[in-house]
XYZ file of C-alpha atoms in Angstrom:
568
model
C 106.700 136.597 105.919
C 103.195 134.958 106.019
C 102.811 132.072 103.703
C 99.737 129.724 103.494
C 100.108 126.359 104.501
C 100.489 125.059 100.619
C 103.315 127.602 100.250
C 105.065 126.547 103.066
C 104.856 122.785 101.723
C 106.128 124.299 98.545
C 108.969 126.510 99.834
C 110.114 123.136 102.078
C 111.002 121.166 98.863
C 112.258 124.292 97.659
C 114.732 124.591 100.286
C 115.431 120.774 100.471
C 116.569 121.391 96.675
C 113.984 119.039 95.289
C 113.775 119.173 91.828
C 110.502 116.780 90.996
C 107.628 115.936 92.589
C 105.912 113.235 91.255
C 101.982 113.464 91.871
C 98.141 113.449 90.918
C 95.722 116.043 92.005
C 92.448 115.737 93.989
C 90.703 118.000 96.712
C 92.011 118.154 99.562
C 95.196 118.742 98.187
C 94.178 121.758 95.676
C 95.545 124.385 97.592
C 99.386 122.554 97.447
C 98.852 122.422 93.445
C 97.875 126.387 93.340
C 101.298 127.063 95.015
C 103.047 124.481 92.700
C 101.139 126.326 89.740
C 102.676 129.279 91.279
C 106.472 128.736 91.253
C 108.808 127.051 88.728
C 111.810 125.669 90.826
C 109.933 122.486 91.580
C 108.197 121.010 88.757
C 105.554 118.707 89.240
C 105.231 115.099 87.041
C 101.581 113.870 86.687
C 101.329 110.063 86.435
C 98.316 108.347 85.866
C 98.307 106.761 88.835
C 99.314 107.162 92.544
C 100.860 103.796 92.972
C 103.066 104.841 90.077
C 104.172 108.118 91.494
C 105.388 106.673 94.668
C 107.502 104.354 92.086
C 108.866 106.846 90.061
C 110.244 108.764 92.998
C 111.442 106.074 94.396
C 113.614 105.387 90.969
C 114.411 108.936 91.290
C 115.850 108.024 94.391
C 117.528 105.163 94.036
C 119.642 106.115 90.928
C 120.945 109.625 92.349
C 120.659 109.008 96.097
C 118.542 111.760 96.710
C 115.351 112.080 98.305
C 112.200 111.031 96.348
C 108.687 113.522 96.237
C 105.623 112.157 95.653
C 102.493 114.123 96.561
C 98.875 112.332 96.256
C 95.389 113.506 97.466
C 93.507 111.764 100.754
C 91.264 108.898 100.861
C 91.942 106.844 97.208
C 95.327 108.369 97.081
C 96.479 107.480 99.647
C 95.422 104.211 99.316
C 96.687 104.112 95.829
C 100.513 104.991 97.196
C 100.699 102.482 100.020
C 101.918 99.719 97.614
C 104.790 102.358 96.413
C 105.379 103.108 100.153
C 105.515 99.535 101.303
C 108.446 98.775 98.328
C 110.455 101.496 99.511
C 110.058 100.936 102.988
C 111.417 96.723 102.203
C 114.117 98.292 100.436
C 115.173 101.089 102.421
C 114.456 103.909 100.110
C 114.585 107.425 101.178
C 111.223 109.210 100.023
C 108.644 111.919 100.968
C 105.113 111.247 100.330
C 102.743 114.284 100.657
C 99.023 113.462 101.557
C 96.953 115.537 101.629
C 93.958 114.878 103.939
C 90.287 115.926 105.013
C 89.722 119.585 106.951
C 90.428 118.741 110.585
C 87.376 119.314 111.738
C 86.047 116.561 109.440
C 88.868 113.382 110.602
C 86.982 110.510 112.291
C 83.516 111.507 110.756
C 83.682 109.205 107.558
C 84.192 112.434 105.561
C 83.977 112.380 101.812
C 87.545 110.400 100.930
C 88.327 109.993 104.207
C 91.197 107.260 105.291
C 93.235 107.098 107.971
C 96.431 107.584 106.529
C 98.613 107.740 109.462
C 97.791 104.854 110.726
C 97.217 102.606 107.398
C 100.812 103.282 106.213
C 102.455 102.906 109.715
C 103.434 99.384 109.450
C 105.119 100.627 106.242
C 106.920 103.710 106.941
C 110.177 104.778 108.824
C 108.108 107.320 110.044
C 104.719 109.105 109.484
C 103.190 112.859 111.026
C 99.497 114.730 110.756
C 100.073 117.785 110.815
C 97.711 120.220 113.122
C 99.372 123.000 113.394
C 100.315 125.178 110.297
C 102.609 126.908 112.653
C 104.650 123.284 112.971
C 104.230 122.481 108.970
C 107.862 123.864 107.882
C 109.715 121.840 110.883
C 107.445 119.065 109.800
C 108.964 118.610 106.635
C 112.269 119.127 108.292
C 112.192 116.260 109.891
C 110.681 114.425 107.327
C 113.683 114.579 105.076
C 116.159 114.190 107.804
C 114.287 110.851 108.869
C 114.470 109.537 105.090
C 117.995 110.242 104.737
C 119.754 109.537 107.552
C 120.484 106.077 109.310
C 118.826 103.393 107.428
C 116.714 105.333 105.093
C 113.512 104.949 103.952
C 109.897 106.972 103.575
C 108.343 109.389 105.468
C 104.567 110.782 105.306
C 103.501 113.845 105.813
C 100.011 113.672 105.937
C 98.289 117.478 105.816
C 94.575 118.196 105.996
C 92.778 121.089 103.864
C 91.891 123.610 106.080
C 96.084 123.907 107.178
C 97.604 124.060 103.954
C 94.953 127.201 103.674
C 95.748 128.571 106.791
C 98.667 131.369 107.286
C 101.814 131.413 109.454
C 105.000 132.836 109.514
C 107.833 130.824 107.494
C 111.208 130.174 108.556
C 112.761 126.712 107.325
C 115.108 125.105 110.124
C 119.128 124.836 108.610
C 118.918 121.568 111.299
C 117.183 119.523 112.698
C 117.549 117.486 116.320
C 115.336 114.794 117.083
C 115.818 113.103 120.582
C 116.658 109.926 120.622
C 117.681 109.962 116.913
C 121.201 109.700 116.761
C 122.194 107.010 114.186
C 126.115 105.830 114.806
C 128.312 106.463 112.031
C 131.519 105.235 113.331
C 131.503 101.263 114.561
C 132.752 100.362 117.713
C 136.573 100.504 117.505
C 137.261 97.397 119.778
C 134.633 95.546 117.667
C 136.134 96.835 114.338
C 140.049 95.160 115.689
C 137.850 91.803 116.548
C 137.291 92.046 112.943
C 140.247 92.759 111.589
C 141.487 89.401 112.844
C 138.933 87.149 112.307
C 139.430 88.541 108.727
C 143.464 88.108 108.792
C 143.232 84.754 109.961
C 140.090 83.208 108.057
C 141.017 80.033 106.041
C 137.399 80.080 104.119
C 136.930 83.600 103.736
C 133.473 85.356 101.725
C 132.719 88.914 102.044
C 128.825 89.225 101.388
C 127.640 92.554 100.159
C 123.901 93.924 100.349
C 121.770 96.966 99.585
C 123.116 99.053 102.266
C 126.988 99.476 100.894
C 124.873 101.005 97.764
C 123.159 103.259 99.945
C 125.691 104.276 101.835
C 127.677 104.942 98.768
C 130.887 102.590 99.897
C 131.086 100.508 96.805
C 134.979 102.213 96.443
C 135.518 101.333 100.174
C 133.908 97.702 99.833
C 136.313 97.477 96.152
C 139.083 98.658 98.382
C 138.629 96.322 101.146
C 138.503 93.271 98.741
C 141.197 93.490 96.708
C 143.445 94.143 99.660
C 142.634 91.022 101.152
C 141.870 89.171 98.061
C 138.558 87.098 99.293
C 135.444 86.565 97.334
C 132.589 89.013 96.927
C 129.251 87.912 96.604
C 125.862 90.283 96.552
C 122.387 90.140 97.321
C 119.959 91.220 94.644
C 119.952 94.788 95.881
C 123.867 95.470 96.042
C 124.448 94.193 92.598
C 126.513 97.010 91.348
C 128.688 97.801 94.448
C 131.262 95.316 93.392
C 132.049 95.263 90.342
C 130.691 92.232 88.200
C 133.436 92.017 85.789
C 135.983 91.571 88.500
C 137.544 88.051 88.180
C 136.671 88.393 92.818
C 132.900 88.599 92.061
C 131.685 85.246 92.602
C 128.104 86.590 91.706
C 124.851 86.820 92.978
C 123.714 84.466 96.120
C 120.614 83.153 97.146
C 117.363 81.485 95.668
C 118.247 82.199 92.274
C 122.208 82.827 93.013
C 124.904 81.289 91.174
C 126.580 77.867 92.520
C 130.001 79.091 92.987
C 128.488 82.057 95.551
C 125.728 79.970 97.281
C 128.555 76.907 98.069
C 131.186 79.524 99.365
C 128.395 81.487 101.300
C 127.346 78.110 102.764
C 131.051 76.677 103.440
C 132.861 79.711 104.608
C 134.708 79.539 107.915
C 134.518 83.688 108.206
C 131.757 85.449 106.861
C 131.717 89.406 106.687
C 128.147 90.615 106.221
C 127.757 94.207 104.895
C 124.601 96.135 104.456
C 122.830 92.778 104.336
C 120.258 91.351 106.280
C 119.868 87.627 105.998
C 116.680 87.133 104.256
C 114.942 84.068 103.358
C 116.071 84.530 99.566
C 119.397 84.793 100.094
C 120.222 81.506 102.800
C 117.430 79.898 102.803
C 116.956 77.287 105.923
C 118.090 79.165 108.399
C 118.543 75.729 110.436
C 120.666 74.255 107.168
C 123.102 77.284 106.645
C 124.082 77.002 110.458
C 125.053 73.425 109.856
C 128.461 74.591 109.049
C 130.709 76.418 111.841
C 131.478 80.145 110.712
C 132.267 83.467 112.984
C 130.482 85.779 111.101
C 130.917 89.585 111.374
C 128.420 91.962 110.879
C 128.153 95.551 109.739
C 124.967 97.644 109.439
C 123.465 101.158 110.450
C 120.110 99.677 111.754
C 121.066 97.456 115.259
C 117.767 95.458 114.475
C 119.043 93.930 111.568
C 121.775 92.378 113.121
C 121.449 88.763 114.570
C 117.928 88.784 113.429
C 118.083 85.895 111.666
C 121.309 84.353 112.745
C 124.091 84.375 115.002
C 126.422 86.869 114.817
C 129.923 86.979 116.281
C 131.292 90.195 115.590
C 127.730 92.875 115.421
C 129.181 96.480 114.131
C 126.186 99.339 114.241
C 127.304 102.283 112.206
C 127.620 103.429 108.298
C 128.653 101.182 105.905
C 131.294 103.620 104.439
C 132.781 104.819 107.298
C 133.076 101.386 109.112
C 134.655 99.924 106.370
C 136.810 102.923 106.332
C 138.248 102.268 109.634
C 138.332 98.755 109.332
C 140.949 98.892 105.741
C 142.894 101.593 108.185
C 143.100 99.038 110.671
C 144.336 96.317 108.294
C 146.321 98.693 106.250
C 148.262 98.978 109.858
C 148.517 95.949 110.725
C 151.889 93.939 110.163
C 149.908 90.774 109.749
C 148.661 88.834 106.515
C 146.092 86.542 105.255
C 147.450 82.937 104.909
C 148.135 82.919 100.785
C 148.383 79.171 101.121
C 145.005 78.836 102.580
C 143.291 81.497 100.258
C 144.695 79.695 97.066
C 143.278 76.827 98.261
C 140.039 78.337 98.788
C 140.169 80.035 95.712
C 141.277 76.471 94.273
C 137.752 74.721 95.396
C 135.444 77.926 94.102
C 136.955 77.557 90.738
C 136.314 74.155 90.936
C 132.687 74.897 91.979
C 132.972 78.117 88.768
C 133.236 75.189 86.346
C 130.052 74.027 86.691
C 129.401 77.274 84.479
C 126.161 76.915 86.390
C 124.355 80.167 83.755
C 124.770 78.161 80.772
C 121.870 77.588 78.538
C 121.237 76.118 75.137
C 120.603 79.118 72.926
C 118.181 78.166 69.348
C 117.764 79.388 66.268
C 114.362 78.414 66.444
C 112.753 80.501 69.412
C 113.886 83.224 71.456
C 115.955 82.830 75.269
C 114.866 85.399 77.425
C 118.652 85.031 78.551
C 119.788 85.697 74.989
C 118.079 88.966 75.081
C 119.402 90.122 78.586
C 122.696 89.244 77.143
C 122.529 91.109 74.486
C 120.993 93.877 75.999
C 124.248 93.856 77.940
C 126.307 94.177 75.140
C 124.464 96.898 73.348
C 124.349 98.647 75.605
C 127.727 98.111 76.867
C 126.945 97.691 80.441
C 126.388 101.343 80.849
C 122.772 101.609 81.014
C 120.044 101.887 84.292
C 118.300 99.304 84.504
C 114.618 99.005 86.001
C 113.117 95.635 86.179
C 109.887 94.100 87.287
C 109.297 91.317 89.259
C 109.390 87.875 88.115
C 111.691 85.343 85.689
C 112.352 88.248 83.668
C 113.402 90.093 86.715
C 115.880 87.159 87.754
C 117.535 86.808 84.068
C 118.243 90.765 84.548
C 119.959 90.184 87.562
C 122.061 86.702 86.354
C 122.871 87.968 83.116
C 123.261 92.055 82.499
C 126.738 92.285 84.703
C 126.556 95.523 86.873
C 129.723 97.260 87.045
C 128.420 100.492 88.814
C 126.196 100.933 92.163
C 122.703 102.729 91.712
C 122.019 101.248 87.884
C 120.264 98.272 89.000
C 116.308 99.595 89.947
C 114.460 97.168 91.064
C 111.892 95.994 93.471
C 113.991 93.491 95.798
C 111.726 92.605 99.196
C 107.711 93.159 98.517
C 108.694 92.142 94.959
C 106.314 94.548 93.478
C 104.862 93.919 90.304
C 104.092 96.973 88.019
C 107.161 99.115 89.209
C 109.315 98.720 86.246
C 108.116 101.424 83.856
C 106.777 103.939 86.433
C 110.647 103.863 88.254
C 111.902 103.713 85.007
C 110.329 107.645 84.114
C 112.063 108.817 87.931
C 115.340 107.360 87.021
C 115.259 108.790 83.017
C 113.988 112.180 84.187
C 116.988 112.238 86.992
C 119.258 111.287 84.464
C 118.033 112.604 80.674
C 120.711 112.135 78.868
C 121.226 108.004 80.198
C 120.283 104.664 78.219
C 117.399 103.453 80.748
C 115.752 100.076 79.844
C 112.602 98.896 81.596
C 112.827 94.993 81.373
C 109.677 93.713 81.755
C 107.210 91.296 81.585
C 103.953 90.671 80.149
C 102.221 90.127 83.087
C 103.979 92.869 85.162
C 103.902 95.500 82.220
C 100.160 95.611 82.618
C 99.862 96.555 86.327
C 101.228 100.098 85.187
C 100.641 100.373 81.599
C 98.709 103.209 81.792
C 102.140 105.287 82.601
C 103.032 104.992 78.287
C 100.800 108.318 78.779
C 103.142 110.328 81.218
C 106.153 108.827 79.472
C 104.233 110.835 75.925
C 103.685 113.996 77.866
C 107.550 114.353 79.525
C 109.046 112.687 76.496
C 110.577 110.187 78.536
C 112.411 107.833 75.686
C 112.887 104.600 78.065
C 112.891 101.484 76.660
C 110.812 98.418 77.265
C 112.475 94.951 76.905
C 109.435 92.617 77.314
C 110.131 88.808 77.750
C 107.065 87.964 77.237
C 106.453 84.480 77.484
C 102.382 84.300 77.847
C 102.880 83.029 80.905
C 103.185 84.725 84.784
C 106.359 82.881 83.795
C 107.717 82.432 87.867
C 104.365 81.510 89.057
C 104.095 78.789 86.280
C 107.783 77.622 86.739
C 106.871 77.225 90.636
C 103.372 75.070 89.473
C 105.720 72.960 87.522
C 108.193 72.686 90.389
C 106.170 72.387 93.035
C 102.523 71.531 92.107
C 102.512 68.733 90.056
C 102.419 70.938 87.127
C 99.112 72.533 87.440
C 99.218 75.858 85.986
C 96.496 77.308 87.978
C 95.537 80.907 86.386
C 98.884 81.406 85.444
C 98.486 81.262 81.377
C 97.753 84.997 80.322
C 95.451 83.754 77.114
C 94.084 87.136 76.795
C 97.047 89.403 75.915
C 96.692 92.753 74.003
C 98.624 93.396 71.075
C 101.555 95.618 72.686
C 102.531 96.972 69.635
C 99.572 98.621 68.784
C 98.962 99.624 72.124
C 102.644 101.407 72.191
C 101.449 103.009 69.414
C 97.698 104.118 70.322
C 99.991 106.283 73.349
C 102.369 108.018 70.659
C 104.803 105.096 70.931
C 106.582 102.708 68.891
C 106.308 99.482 69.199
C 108.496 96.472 67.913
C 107.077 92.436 67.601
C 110.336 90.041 67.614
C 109.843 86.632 67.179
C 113.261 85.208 65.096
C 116.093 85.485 67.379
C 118.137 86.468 64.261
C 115.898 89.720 64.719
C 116.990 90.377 68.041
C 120.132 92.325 68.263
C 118.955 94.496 65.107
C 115.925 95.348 66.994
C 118.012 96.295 70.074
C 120.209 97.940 68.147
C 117.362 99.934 66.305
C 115.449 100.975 69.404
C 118.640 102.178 71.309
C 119.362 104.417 67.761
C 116.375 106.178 68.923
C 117.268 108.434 71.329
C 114.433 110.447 71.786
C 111.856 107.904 71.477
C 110.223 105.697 73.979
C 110.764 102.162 72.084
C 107.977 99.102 73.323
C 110.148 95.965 72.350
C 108.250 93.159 72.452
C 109.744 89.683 72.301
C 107.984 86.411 72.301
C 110.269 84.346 74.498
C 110.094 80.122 75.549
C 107.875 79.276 76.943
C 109.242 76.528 78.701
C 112.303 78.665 79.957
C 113.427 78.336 84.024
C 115.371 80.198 85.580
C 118.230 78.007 86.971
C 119.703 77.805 89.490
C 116.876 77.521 92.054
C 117.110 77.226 95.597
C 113.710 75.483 96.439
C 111.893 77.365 99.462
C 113.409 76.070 102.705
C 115.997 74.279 101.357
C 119.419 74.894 101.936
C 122.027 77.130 100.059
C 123.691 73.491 99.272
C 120.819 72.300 98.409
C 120.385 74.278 94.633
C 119.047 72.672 91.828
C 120.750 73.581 88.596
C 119.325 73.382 85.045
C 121.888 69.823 84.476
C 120.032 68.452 87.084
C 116.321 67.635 85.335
C-alpha cells in the first residue's frame, strides 16, 4: 500500500496508539494536517502557541507514562518548541516532536522559515533525525518512540521537510526496533546489588534518597517495599515527590534548597546513603565540597551510567532500571538471614525526630492577609490529596511542593531542572485531557501565568475545566525574596506594577474568574470552584507580600547550612 509521506507520519502514531497530538499548523507541515483532517483515531489539540504544545504533551506524558505528540511547523515553530523540548529533556520526559521543515532542495539556502532544527535542538534532545528518504519515514518514527521510552527517557525530533511528507512509498510499520549500540541494562550487576545489600544491613545512619527516575520507572511499590522492610528514612527530590508516600510517618520530606530540616540534616549526616533515580544536583546538596565533609558509602542506582559519580563519589554505582534493581535487591535482603541493627536505627530515628521538632514548615497564619501556604494547604484538603497537580516555577511552585503532601507518583507536574516559567497551564490541558474525569489544579503565579496565558483559549475550545490557584503576590515573588536575601534588598524589575485584572480576563476567554482577598474567603472559594466540574475556574488570590519560602539553602552553601524562617 502506497501512502504519502503525511500518511505515513499519521499511520506511525496510529500504530504507536497515540491518542493526542498536540500542535499548530503552518506550511511546511500542511500536508501532515490534510492526513490528520483525514482520519479520526488521532485527534489533534491546537494551542495557541508552540512552546505550549510541547508542554502539554509533556503533561500528557508525565501523568500516564506514555509518550507525548507534539507536531509544530519549521522555522518559528520550531523555535517556539525548543523551550518545551529543553524542559523535557532536564527532566527526562519521553516525547515526540514533529517538525516539519523546508522542501529539501531548499535546506541551507535561507529559505522562507528556514532553521536548522536538527542542529538547534541537539544540545536538548535524547536524540534528533531529518528525514530524506520517505522510504525510511515509518522506521524513523520507530525509532523515535523507542528512543523516548526506553532507558532514561526523554524527547526525540523528527524533523521532516515538505516535499517528503508529499512524496509516496510503500508502508509497513516495524513490530521492533534494534538500534546498535542501544541496549539500556535493565537488570544491575548482581555482585554490585550483594555489595549493597550489606552496606544497607549494616548502616548505623541510614537515608534512602529517592528522585525522578523511581517515578519513571514506575517502582514507587518496589521503593515502598524496600523501605518499610528495612525501616530507614525516605527523602525525595522535587521530581520523585509522589513515589513515597508523604503521609508515611518514614517520609522525612523533601531535600535540598528549599527541603525540610529533618531531610537535609539526615541527607548530610548519613553514614550509608542509597541514591535512586537521582542525580545529585546543585538544588538538592548544595556545596558539593561541604556535603563530602562527612564520611558516607553511598550506593547508587540509575539507568543512565553518566549520571552516576557525576557529581560525587560513589561507592556502590548500579546501571540498570530502577524497578527491577530494586527488585532484586529486596530479593536479596528478603534472603538474607541478617538484620539491620534496631539499636542503632532507633537511635537514628531518635536524633531525626529531634531534628522533626523544629517543625521547620510552620508559619504564622492571619486573619488579616492571605498565606500563600494557607491556600496550598487547603487546597490539599479540598481536594483531599487526590488531585494532579501542575505548578509553575517560582515561590508558588516551592509552597506546592512543601505543603500539598503527594501520596501517589505521576500527580506532581512540574518543571523541576530548566525551571520553566509558563508551563503550568499549558501541562495542565495534557494532563486534564489524559485524565477527564480528574481534579487538576494549575498553581500558579502571577508572573508565570502570563508567559502562557493565551492557552485560557484552547482550554474554551476542548472544555478543559482545570483550575488556576494563583498566589499572586505582585511580585516575581522568588526573584524578589533572592534581592532581599542576597542583594541588599534591591528589587531590581522584580515588582509587576502593571498587572491585568485576571478576573476579567478569565472571563473575556469564556471563563470564570474569582478575586480573594479575606482569607475567611478562601476555602469557600476553593470549595466553590472545585463544585464546578465542568468549568475552567481562574482563582485569583492576593497573597503577602512579604512571604519567603523557608527553609532556604543559600546557593553554595551546605545542606547544614539552611536557614529557617526562626532564624531572621
Amino acid at each position: 500500500m502506497e501512502l504519502t509521506g503525511a500518511e505515513i507520519a499519521i499511520r506511525c502514531l496510529q500504530e504507536e496508539g497515540v491518542e493526542y497530538v498536540f500542535g499548530y499548523p503552518g506550511g511546511a507541515v500542511l500536508f501532515i494536517y490534510d492526513a490528520l483532517f483525514n482520519q479520526d483515531k488521532v485527534k489533534h489539540i491546537l494551542v495557541r502557541h508552540e512552546q505550549a504544545a510541547v508542554h502539554a504533551a509533556d503533561g500528557y506524558a508525565r501523568s500516564t507514562d506514555k509518550v507525548g505528540v507534539a507536531l509544530v511547523t519549521s522555522g518559528p515553530g520550531a523555535t517556539n518548541a525548543v523551550t518545551g523540548i529543553a524542559t523535557a529533556y532536564m527532566d527526562s520526559i519521553p516525547l515526540v516532536i514533529i517538525s516539519g521543515q523546508v522542501p529539501t532542495g531548499a535546506i541551507g539556502e535561507d529559505a522562507f522559515q528556514e532553521v536548522d532544527t536538527v542542529g538547534i535542538t541537539r544540545p536538548c534532545v535524547k536524540h534528533n533525525f531529518l528525514v530524506k528518504d520517505v522510504k525510511e519515514l515509518a522506521a524513523t518514527i520507530k525509532k523515535a518512540f523507542h528512543l523516548a521510552k526506553t532507558g532514561r527517557p526523554g524527547p526525540v525530533l523528527v524533523d521532516i521537510p515538505k516535499d517528503i511528507s508529499n512524496q509516496k512509498a510503500e508502508f509497513t510499520y516495524p513490530s521492533a526496533i534494534d538500534i546498535r549500540s542501544y541496549h539500556p541494562p535493565l537488570h544491575g550487576d548482581m555482585d554490585q546489588l550483594k555489595r549493597a545489600a550489606k552496606l544497607l544491613l549494616e548502616a548505623r545512619r541510614p537515608m534512602i534518597y529517592a528522585g525522578g527516575g523511581v517515578v519513571l520507572s514506575g517502582a514507587s511499590a518496589q521503593l515502598t517495599d524496600l523501605a518499610r522492610l528495612l525501616g530507614f528514612p525516605v527523602t525525595n527530590t522535587l521530581m520523585g515527590l509522589g513515589s513515597y508516600p508523604a503521609s508515611d510517618q518514614q517520609f522525612v520530606g523533601m531535600l535540598g534548597m528549599h527541603g525540610t530540616y529533618e531531610a537535609n540534616l539526615a541527607m548530610q549526616n548519613c553514614d550509608v546513603l542509597l541514591a535512586v533515580g537521582a542525580r545529585f544536583d546543585d538544588r538538592v546538596i548544595g556545596n558539593v565540597e561541604h556535603f563530602g565533609q562527612v564520611p558516607r558509602k553511598i550506593i547508587h542506582i540509575d539507568i543512565d551510567p553518566s549520571s552516576i559519580a557525576k557529581r560525587v563519589k560513589v561507592d556502590v554505582p548500579i546501571v540498570g532500571d530502577v524497578a527491577h534493581v530494586l527488585g532484586d535487591l529486596l530479593a536479596i535482603l528478603h534472603s538474607s538471614k541478617q538484620q539491620p541493627d534496631q539499636q542503632a536505627k532507633a537511635a537514628w530515628w531518635k536524633q531525626i525526630d529531634e531534628w522533626r521538632g523544629r517543625n521547620c514548615l510552620l508559619y504564622k497564619n492571619s486573619d488579616e492577609v492571605i498565606k500563600p501556604q494557607y491556600v496550598i494547604e487547603t487546597l490539599h484538603r479540598i481536594t483531599g490529596g487526590e488531585a494532579f497537580v501542575t505548578s509553575d516555577v517560582g515561590q508558588h511552585q516551592m509552597w506546592a511542593a512543601q505543603y500539598y503532601k503527594f501520596n501517589q507518583p505521576r500527580r506532581w507536574i512540574n518543571s523541576g531542572g530548566l525551571g520553566t516559567m509558563g508551563f503550568g497551564l499549558p501541562a495542565a490541558m495534557g494532563v486534564q485531557l489524559a485524565h477527564p474525569d480528574a481534579t487538576v489544579a494549575c498553581v500558579t503565579g502571577e508572573g508565570s501565568i502570563q508567559m502562557n496565558i493565551q492557552e485560557l483559549s484552547t482550554c474554551k475550545q476542548f472544555r478543559l475545566p482545570v483550575k488556576i490557584v494563583a498566589l499572586n503576590n505582585r511580585y516575581l515573588g522568588m526573584v524578589r525574596q533572592w534581592q532581599e536575601f542576597f542583594h541588599g534588598n534591591r528589587h531590581s524589575e522584580s515588582y509587576m506594577d502593571a498587572l491585568p485584572d485576571f478576573v476579567k480576563l478569565a472571563e473575556a476567554y469564556g471563563h470564570i474568574g474569582m478575586r480573594i482577598e479575606k482569607p475567611s474567603d478562601v476555602e469557600p472559594a476553593l470549595k466553590e470552584a472545585f463544585a464546578r466540574k465542568n468549568d475552567l475556574v481562574f482563582l485569583d488570590f492576593k497573597t503577602d507580600q512579604t512571604e519567603n519560602v523557608f527553609p532556604m539553602v543559600p546557593g553554595g552553601k551546605g545542606l547544614s547550612e539552611v536557614i529557617l524562617a526562626e532564624d531572621l
